[in-house]
Amino acid sequence: MLSYSSYILLGLAALSVTCHAVSNYPGVFGIPGNPAVDGPRGPPGFLAAQLYNAVSNLQHQLLQLEAVLALNGKIRKVGNKIFASNGKKADFASALRTCEEFGGTLATPMNEEENKAIMDFAKQYNQYVFLGIREGDTPGQFKYINGMPLTYSNWYQHQPDGKGKEKCVEMYTVGTWNDRNCKVQRLTVCEF
Ligand code: MMA
């Protein structure tokens, strides 16, 4: 069976073929075209209007799907990010692997609004959540999974206190953070 990311890649490939075909249409994007070769021209802007329509329809259908998923408590959208959970607990490595398998990564709050969206899942499932943050080689220095230093944090009082022995980060159901052993089982919340 194909993984979900393979489907996404196939979809993108199909879209890029479509876009290529469309950009080859004469008269679109300023390419003049030759009626003797390309057949009779439509009214000016006809294809552009069709494209606009197709994009508008896609946009509407995506908004419908997002509304249904949000209504059912499956996703939370903040800006361009979508947070989602499978409702399952896993250790840090397995949770991260699951998110990556589906083309995302572990939920990583970059501001208060994102932190609250992740906290909503913690409350919904009444479980602490693993964040996409890990301790670097210097004890007490926590970083994003891509290695960049934190630009936002919401540590619980006196945290982090593991001094190199708690290299992962859990979010409590009230939204504050604690450094924690990576082997404990926490709710998997991903971002896409
Ligand atoms: C306490 C506190 C935390 C630590 C956990 C580990 C319950 O919280 O000391 O900082 O991570 O224990 O069990």
PDB file of C-alpha atoms and ligand atoms in Angstrom:
ATOM      1  CA  MET A   1       0.000   0.000   0.000  1.00  0.00           C
ATOM      2  CA  LEU A   2       1.174   3.523  -0.740  1.00  0.00           C
ATOM      3  CA  SER A   3       1.884   5.761   2.253  1.00  0.00           C
ATOM      4  CA  TYR A   4      -0.122   8.964   2.599  1.00  0.00           C
ATOM      5  CA  SER A   5       2.887  11.062   1.632  1.00  0.00           C
ATOM      6  CA  SER A   6       3.139   9.068  -1.635  1.00  0.00           C
ATOM      7  CA  TYR A   7      -0.448  10.040  -2.438  1.00  0.00           C
ATOM      8  CA  ILE A   8       0.410  13.684  -1.753  1.00  0.00           C
ATOM      9  CA  LEU A   9       3.439  13.421  -4.066  1.00  0.00           C
ATOM     10  CA  LEU A  10       1.322  11.761  -6.787  1.00  0.00           C
ATOM     11  CA  GLY A  11      -1.255  14.544  -6.424  1.00  0.00           C
ATOM     12  CA  LEU A  12       1.443  17.212  -6.737  1.00  0.00           C
ATOM     13  CA  ALA A  13       2.870  15.462  -9.806  1.00  0.00           C
ATOM     14  CA  ALA A  14      -0.583  15.407 -11.409  1.00  0.00           C
ATOM     15  CA  LEU A  15      -1.093  19.078 -10.537  1.00  0.00           C
ATOM     16  CA  SER A  16       2.278  20.057 -11.987  1.00  0.00           C
ATOM     17  CA  VAL A  17       1.413  18.240 -15.255  1.00  0.00           C
ATOM     18  CA  THR A  18      -1.934  20.081 -15.321  1.00  0.00           C
ATOM     19  CA  CYS A  19      -0.255  23.421 -14.642  1.00  0.00           C
ATOM     20  CA  HIS A  20       2.319  22.728 -17.334  1.00  0.00           C
ATOM     21  CA  ALA A  21      -0.426  21.899 -19.837  1.00  0.00           C
ATOM     22  CA  VAL A  22      -2.340  25.023 -18.858  1.00  0.00           C
ATOM     23  CA  SER A  23       0.728  27.270 -19.113  1.00  0.00           C
ATOM     24  CA  ASN A  24       1.239  25.938 -22.649  1.00  0.00           C
ATOM     25  CA  TYR A  25      -2.169  27.236 -23.700  1.00  0.00           C
ATOM     26  CA  PRO A  26      -1.773  30.062 -26.190  1.00  0.00           C
ATOM     27  CA  GLY A  27      -3.087  33.398 -25.050  1.00  0.00           C
ATOM     28  CA  VAL A  28      -2.722  32.501 -21.368  1.00  0.00           C
ATOM     29  CA  PHE A  29      -0.057  34.122 -19.190  1.00  0.00           C
ATOM     30  CA  GLY A  30       0.779  36.376 -22.168  1.00  0.00           C
ATOM     31  CA  ILE A  31       1.900  33.560 -24.517  1.00  0.00           C
ATOM     32  CA  PRO A  32       0.579  34.664 -27.948  1.00  0.00           C
ATOM     33  CA  GLY A  33      -0.028  31.304 -29.669  1.00  0.00           C
ATOM     34  CA  ASN A  34      -0.793  30.646 -33.332  1.00  0.00           C
ATOM     35  CA  PRO A  35      -4.454  29.943 -34.334  1.00  0.00           C
ATOM     36  CA  ALA A  36      -3.251  27.917 -37.374  1.00  0.00           C
ATOM     37  CA  VAL A  37      -1.451  25.538 -35.022  1.00  0.00           C
ATOM     38  CA  ASP A  38      -3.475  25.839 -31.826  1.00  0.00           C
ATOM     39  CA  GLY A  39      -6.981  26.057 -33.286  1.00  0.00           C
ATOM     40  CA  PRO A  40      -9.368  28.997 -33.016  1.00  0.00           C
ATOM     41  CA  ARG A  41      -8.967  31.352 -30.102  1.00  0.00           C
ATOM     42  CA  GLY A  42     -11.664  31.634 -27.442  1.00  0.00           C
ATOM     43  CA  PRO A  43     -12.735  35.038 -26.186  1.00  0.00           C
ATOM     44  CA  PRO A  44      -9.942  36.915 -24.417  1.00  0.00           C
ATOM     45  CA  GLY A  45      -9.398  35.656 -20.910  1.00  0.00           C
ATOM     46  CA  PHE A  46     -11.669  32.625 -21.379  1.00  0.00           C
ATOM     47  CA  LEU A  47      -9.172  30.089 -20.076  1.00  0.00           C
ATOM     48  CA  ALA A  48      -8.098  32.411 -17.272  1.00  0.00           C
ATOM     49  CA  ALA A  49     -11.765  32.614 -16.220  1.00  0.00           C
ATOM     50  CA  GLN A  50     -12.061  28.814 -16.297  1.00  0.00           C
ATOM     51  CA  LEU A  51      -8.903  28.512 -14.200  1.00  0.00           C
ATOM     52  CA  TYR A  52     -10.195  31.083 -11.727  1.00  0.00           C
ATOM     53  CA  ASN A  53     -13.427  29.112 -11.465  1.00  0.00           C
ATOM     54  CA  ALA A  54     -11.641  25.801 -10.922  1.00  0.00           C
ATOM     55  CA  VAL A  55      -9.457  27.308  -8.178  1.00  0.00           C
ATOM     56  CA  SER A  56     -12.503  28.921  -6.503  1.00  0.00           C
ATOM     57  CA  ASN A  57     -14.342  25.584  -6.510  1.00  0.00           C
ATOM     58  CA  LEU A  58     -11.330  23.771  -5.032  1.00  0.00           C
ATOM     59  CA  GLN A  59     -10.999  26.459  -2.371  1.00  0.00           C
ATOM     60  CA  HIS A  60     -14.673  26.074  -1.460  1.00  0.00           C
ATOM     61  CA  GLN A  61     -14.459  22.276  -1.282  1.00  0.00           C
ATOM     62  CA  LEU A  62     -11.341  22.474   0.948  1.00  0.00           C
ATOM     63  CA  LEU A  63     -13.081  24.924   3.278  1.00  0.00           C
ATOM     64  CA  GLN A  64     -16.062  22.543   3.485  1.00  0.00           C
ATOM     65  CA  LEU A  65     -13.810  19.619   4.428  1.00  0.00           C
ATOM     66  CA  GLU A  66     -11.971  21.708   7.036  1.00  0.00           C
ATOM     67  CA  ALA A  67     -15.270  22.856   8.522  1.00  0.00           C
ATOM     68  CA  VAL A  68     -16.519  19.248   8.843  1.00  0.00           C
ATOM     69  CA  LEU A  69     -13.230  18.098  10.440  1.00  0.00           C
ATOM     70  CA  ALA A  70     -13.197  21.087  12.825  1.00  0.00           C
ATOM     71  CA  LEU A  71     -16.865  20.484  13.749  1.00  0.00           C
ATOM     72  CA  ASN A  72     -15.972  16.895  14.671  1.00  0.00           C
ATOM     73  CA  GLY A  73     -13.011  18.046  16.777  1.00  0.00           C
ATOM     74  CA  LYS A  74     -10.518  16.324  14.447  1.00  0.00           C
ATOM     75  CA  ILE A  75      -8.477  19.391  13.474  1.00  0.00           C
ATOM     76  CA  ARG A  76      -7.616  22.857  14.743  1.00  0.00           C
ATOM     77  CA  LYS A  77      -6.394  25.466  12.290  1.00  0.00           C
ATOM     78  CA  VAL A  78      -4.128  28.343  13.323  1.00  0.00           C
ATOM     79  CA  GLY A  79      -2.974  30.524  10.436  1.00  0.00           C
ATOM     80  CA  ASN A  80      -1.591  28.169   7.796  1.00  0.00           C
ATOM     81  CA  LYS A  81      -1.035  25.334  10.280  1.00  0.00           C
ATOM     82  CA  ILE A  82      -3.412  22.450  10.909  1.00  0.00           C
ATOM     83  CA  PHE A  83      -3.083  20.479  14.166  1.00  0.00           C
ATOM     84  CA  ALA A  84      -4.545  16.970  14.342  1.00  0.00           C
ATOM     85  CA  SER A  85      -4.394  13.952  16.650  1.00  0.00           C
ATOM     86  CA  ASN A  86      -5.033  10.240  16.145  1.00  0.00           C
ATOM     87  CA  GLY A  87      -6.041  10.093  19.841  1.00  0.00           C
ATOM     88  CA  LYS A  88      -3.239   7.588  20.537  1.00  0.00           C
ATOM     89  CA  LYS A  89      -0.420   7.607  23.074  1.00  0.00           C
ATOM     90  CA  ALA A  90       3.143   6.760  22.065  1.00  0.00           C
ATOM     91  CA  ASP A  91       6.731   7.398  23.151  1.00  0.00           C
ATOM     92  CA  PHE A  92       8.421  10.410  21.566  1.00  0.00           C
ATOM     93  CA  ALA A  93      10.183   8.554  18.724  1.00  0.00           C
ATOM     94  CA  SER A  94       7.015   6.652  17.683  1.00  0.00           C
ATOM     95  CA  ALA A  95       4.830   9.755  17.904  1.00  0.00           C
ATOM     96  CA  LEU A  96       7.274  11.713  15.723  1.00  0.00           C
ATOM     97  CA  ARG A  97       7.499   8.802  13.249  1.00  0.00           C
ATOM     98  CA  THR A  98       3.694   8.667  12.966  1.00  0.00           C
ATOM     99  CA  CYS A  99       3.456  12.402  12.236  1.00  0.00           C
ATOM    100  CA  GLU A 100       6.243  12.192   9.630  1.00  0.00           C
ATOM    101  CA  GLU A 101       4.648   9.127   7.972  1.00  0.00           C
ATOM    102  CA  PHE A 102       1.627  11.311   7.264  1.00  0.00           C
ATOM    103  CA  GLY A 103       3.731  14.173   5.898  1.00  0.00           C
ATOM    104  CA  GLY A 104       3.733  16.331   9.050  1.00  0.00           C
ATOM    105  CA  THR A 105       5.740  16.653  12.236  1.00  0.00           C
ATOM    106  CA  LEU A 106       5.015  16.724  15.981  1.00  0.00           C
ATOM    107  CA  ALA A 107       2.965  19.695  17.133  1.00  0.00           C
ATOM    108  CA  THR A 108       5.353  22.588  17.808  1.00  0.00           C
ATOM    109  CA  PRO A 109       3.790  25.693  19.354  1.00  0.00           C
ATOM    110  CA  MET A 110       5.381  28.859  17.956  1.00  0.00           C
ATOM    111  CA  ASN A 111       3.108  31.291  19.822  1.00  0.00           C
ATOM    112  CA  GLU A 112       0.290  31.456  22.362  1.00  0.00           C
ATOM    113  CA  GLU A 113      -2.445  30.778  19.828  1.00  0.00           C
ATOM    114  CA  GLU A 114      -0.755  27.597  18.570  1.00  0.00           C
ATOM    115  CA  ASN A 115      -0.049  26.570  22.162  1.00  0.00           C
ATOM    116  CA  LYS A 116      -3.769  26.883  22.948  1.00  0.00           C
ATOM    117  CA  ALA A 117      -4.758  24.837  19.888  1.00  0.00           C
ATOM    118  CA  ILE A 118      -2.501  21.990  21.082  1.00  0.00           C
ATOM    119  CA  MET A 119      -3.790  22.391  24.652  1.00  0.00           C
ATOM    120  CA  ASP A 120      -7.334  21.859  23.274  1.00  0.00           C
ATOM    121  CA  PHE A 121      -6.290  18.326  22.206  1.00  0.00           C
ATOM    122  CA  ALA A 122      -4.743  17.700  25.644  1.00  0.00           C
ATOM    123  CA  LYS A 123      -8.085  18.681  27.209  1.00  0.00           C
ATOM    124  CA  GLN A 124     -10.158  16.787  24.636  1.00  0.00           C
ATOM    125  CA  TYR A 125      -8.326  13.490  25.311  1.00  0.00           C
ATOM    126  CA  ASN A 126      -7.393  14.353  28.911  1.00  0.00           C
ATOM    127  CA  GLN A 127      -3.769  13.410  28.162  1.00  0.00           C
ATOM    128  CA  TYR A 128      -0.432  15.172  28.235  1.00  0.00           C
ATOM    129  CA  VAL A 129       0.993  15.818  24.747  1.00  0.00           C
ATOM    130  CA  PHE A 130       4.521  15.415  23.341  1.00  0.00           C
ATOM    131  CA  LEU A 131       5.815  18.578  21.644  1.00  0.00           C
ATOM    132  CA  GLY A 132       8.232  18.778  18.689  1.00  0.00           C
ATOM    133  CA  ILE A 133      11.007  19.998  20.983  1.00  0.00           C
ATOM    134  CA  ARG A 134      14.115  18.204  22.311  1.00  0.00           C
ATOM    135  CA  GLU A 135      17.028  18.995  24.559  1.00  0.00           C
ATOM    136  CA  GLY A 136      20.295  19.660  22.770  1.00  0.00           C
ATOM    137  CA  ASP A 137      23.716  18.446  23.921  1.00  0.00           C
ATOM    138  CA  THR A 138      23.909  21.312  26.429  1.00  0.00           C
ATOM    139  CA  PRO A 139      21.612  20.434  29.368  1.00  0.00           C
ATOM    140  CA  GLY A 140      18.737  22.886  29.707  1.00  0.00           C
ATOM    141  CA  GLN A 141      19.033  24.024  26.092  1.00  0.00           C
ATOM    142  CA  PHE A 142      15.880  22.961  24.251  1.00  0.00           C
ATOM    143  CA  LYS A 143      15.522  23.166  20.471  1.00  0.00           C
ATOM    144  CA  TYR A 144      13.024  22.516  17.702  1.00  0.00           C
ATOM    145  CA  ILE A 145      13.299  19.167  15.889  1.00  0.00           C
ATOM    146  CA  ASN A 146      15.106  20.978  13.050  1.00  0.00           C
ATOM    147  CA  GLY A 147      17.786  22.078  15.542  1.00  0.00           C
ATOM    148  CA  MET A 148      16.835  25.760  15.725  1.00  0.00           C
ATOM    149  CA  PRO A 149      16.653  27.406  19.166  1.00  0.00           C
ATOM    150  CA  LEU A 150      13.229  28.089  20.732  1.00  0.00           C
ATOM    151  CA  THR A 151      11.587  31.445  20.000  1.00  0.00           C
ATOM    152  CA  TYR A 152       8.530  30.792  22.200  1.00  0.00           C
ATOM    153  CA  SER A 153       8.119  28.768  25.402  1.00  0.00           C
ATOM    154  CA  ASN A 154       5.511  28.172  28.077  1.00  0.00           C
ATOM    155  CA  TRP A 155       7.413  26.260  30.791  1.00  0.00           C
ATOM    156  CA  TYR A 156       5.618  25.351  34.029  1.00  0.00           C
ATOM    157  CA  GLN A 157       7.197  26.983  37.078  1.00  0.00           C
ATOM    158  CA  HIS A 158      10.771  25.775  37.800  1.00  0.00           C
ATOM    159  CA  GLN A 159      10.914  23.851  34.469  1.00  0.00           C
ATOM    160  CA  PRO A 160      12.931  22.616  32.679  1.00  0.00           C
ATOM    161  CA  ASP A 161      14.695  20.900  35.559  1.00  0.00           C
ATOM    162  CA  GLY A 162      15.845  17.548  34.117  1.00  0.00           C
ATOM    163  CA  LYS A 163      19.452  18.714  33.616  1.00  0.00           C
ATOM    164  CA  GLY A 164      20.004  16.458  30.607  1.00  0.00           C
ATOM    165  CA  LYS A 165      17.991  13.515  31.978  1.00  0.00           C
ATOM    166  CA  GLU A 166      14.615  14.560  30.533  1.00  0.00           C
ATOM    167  CA  LYS A 167      15.277  15.334  26.884  1.00  0.00           C
ATOM    168  CA  CYS A 168      11.686  15.571  25.621  1.00  0.00           C
ATOM    169  CA  VAL A 169       8.875  18.010  26.427  1.00  0.00           C
ATOM    170  CA  GLU A 170       5.292  17.272  27.450  1.00  0.00           C
ATOM    171  CA  MET A 171       2.427  19.755  27.528  1.00  0.00           C
ATOM    172  CA  TYR A 172       0.109  19.609  30.534  1.00  0.00           C
ATOM    173  CA  THR A 173      -3.663  19.839  30.047  1.00  0.00           C
ATOM    174  CA  VAL A 174      -3.475  23.503  31.147  1.00  0.00           C
ATOM    175  CA  GLY A 175      -0.962  24.258  28.359  1.00  0.00           C
ATOM    176  CA  THR A 176       2.241  24.628  30.377  1.00  0.00           C
ATOM    177  CA  TRP A 177       5.362  22.585  29.536  1.00  0.00           C
ATOM    178  CA  ASN A 178       7.557  20.134  31.451  1.00  0.00           C
ATOM    179  CA  ASP A 179      10.756  18.408  30.318  1.00  0.00           C
ATOM    180  CA  ARG A 180      10.150  14.660  30.463  1.00  0.00           C
ATOM    181  CA  ASN A 181      11.731  11.304  29.720  1.00  0.00           C
ATOM    182  CA  CYS A 182      11.253  10.504  25.991  1.00  0.00           C
ATOM    183  CA  LYS A 183      10.142   6.923  26.740  1.00  0.00           C
ATOM    184  CA  VAL A 184       6.872   7.828  28.505  1.00  0.00           C
ATOM    185  CA  GLN A 185       3.641   7.475  26.500  1.00  0.00           C
ATOM    186  CA  ARG A 186       2.014  10.751  25.561  1.00  0.00           C
ATOM    187  CA  LEU A 187      -0.783  11.815  23.215  1.00  0.00           C
ATOM    188  CA  THR A 188       0.325  12.114  19.578  1.00  0.00           C
ATOM    189  CA  VAL A 189      -0.594  15.522  18.126  1.00  0.00           C
ATOM    190  CA  CYS A 190       0.823  16.399  14.715  1.00  0.00           C
ATOM    191  CA  GLU A 191       0.981  19.571  12.682  1.00  0.00           C
ATOM    192  CA  PHE A 192       0.633  19.827   8.897  1.00  0.00           C
TER     193      PHE A 192
HETATM  194  C1  MMA B   1       7.683  15.856  38.586  1.00  0.00           C
HETATM  195  C2  MMA B   1       8.631  17.021  38.347  1.00  0.00           C
HETATM  196  C3  MMA B   1       8.943  17.115  36.861  1.00  0.00           C
HETATM  197  C4  MMA B   1       9.465  15.782  36.345  1.00  0.00           C
HETATM  198  C5  MMA B   1       8.522  14.653  36.704  1.00  0.00           C
HETATM  199  C6  MMA B   1       9.131  13.308  36.315  1.00  0.00           C
HETATM  200  C7  MMA B   1       5.430  15.243  38.269  1.00  0.00           C
HETATM  201  O1  MMA B   1       6.439  16.147  38.003  1.00  0.00           O
HETATM  202  O2  MMA B   1       9.804  16.844  39.079  1.00  0.00           O
HETATM  203  O3  MMA B   1       9.914  18.113  36.622  1.00  0.00           O
HETATM  204  O4  MMA B   1       9.643  15.857  34.939  1.00  0.00           O
HETATM  205  O5  MMA B   1       8.252  14.662  38.094  1.00  0.00           O
HETATM  206  O6  MMA B   1       8.401  12.259  36.820  1.00  0.00           O
END
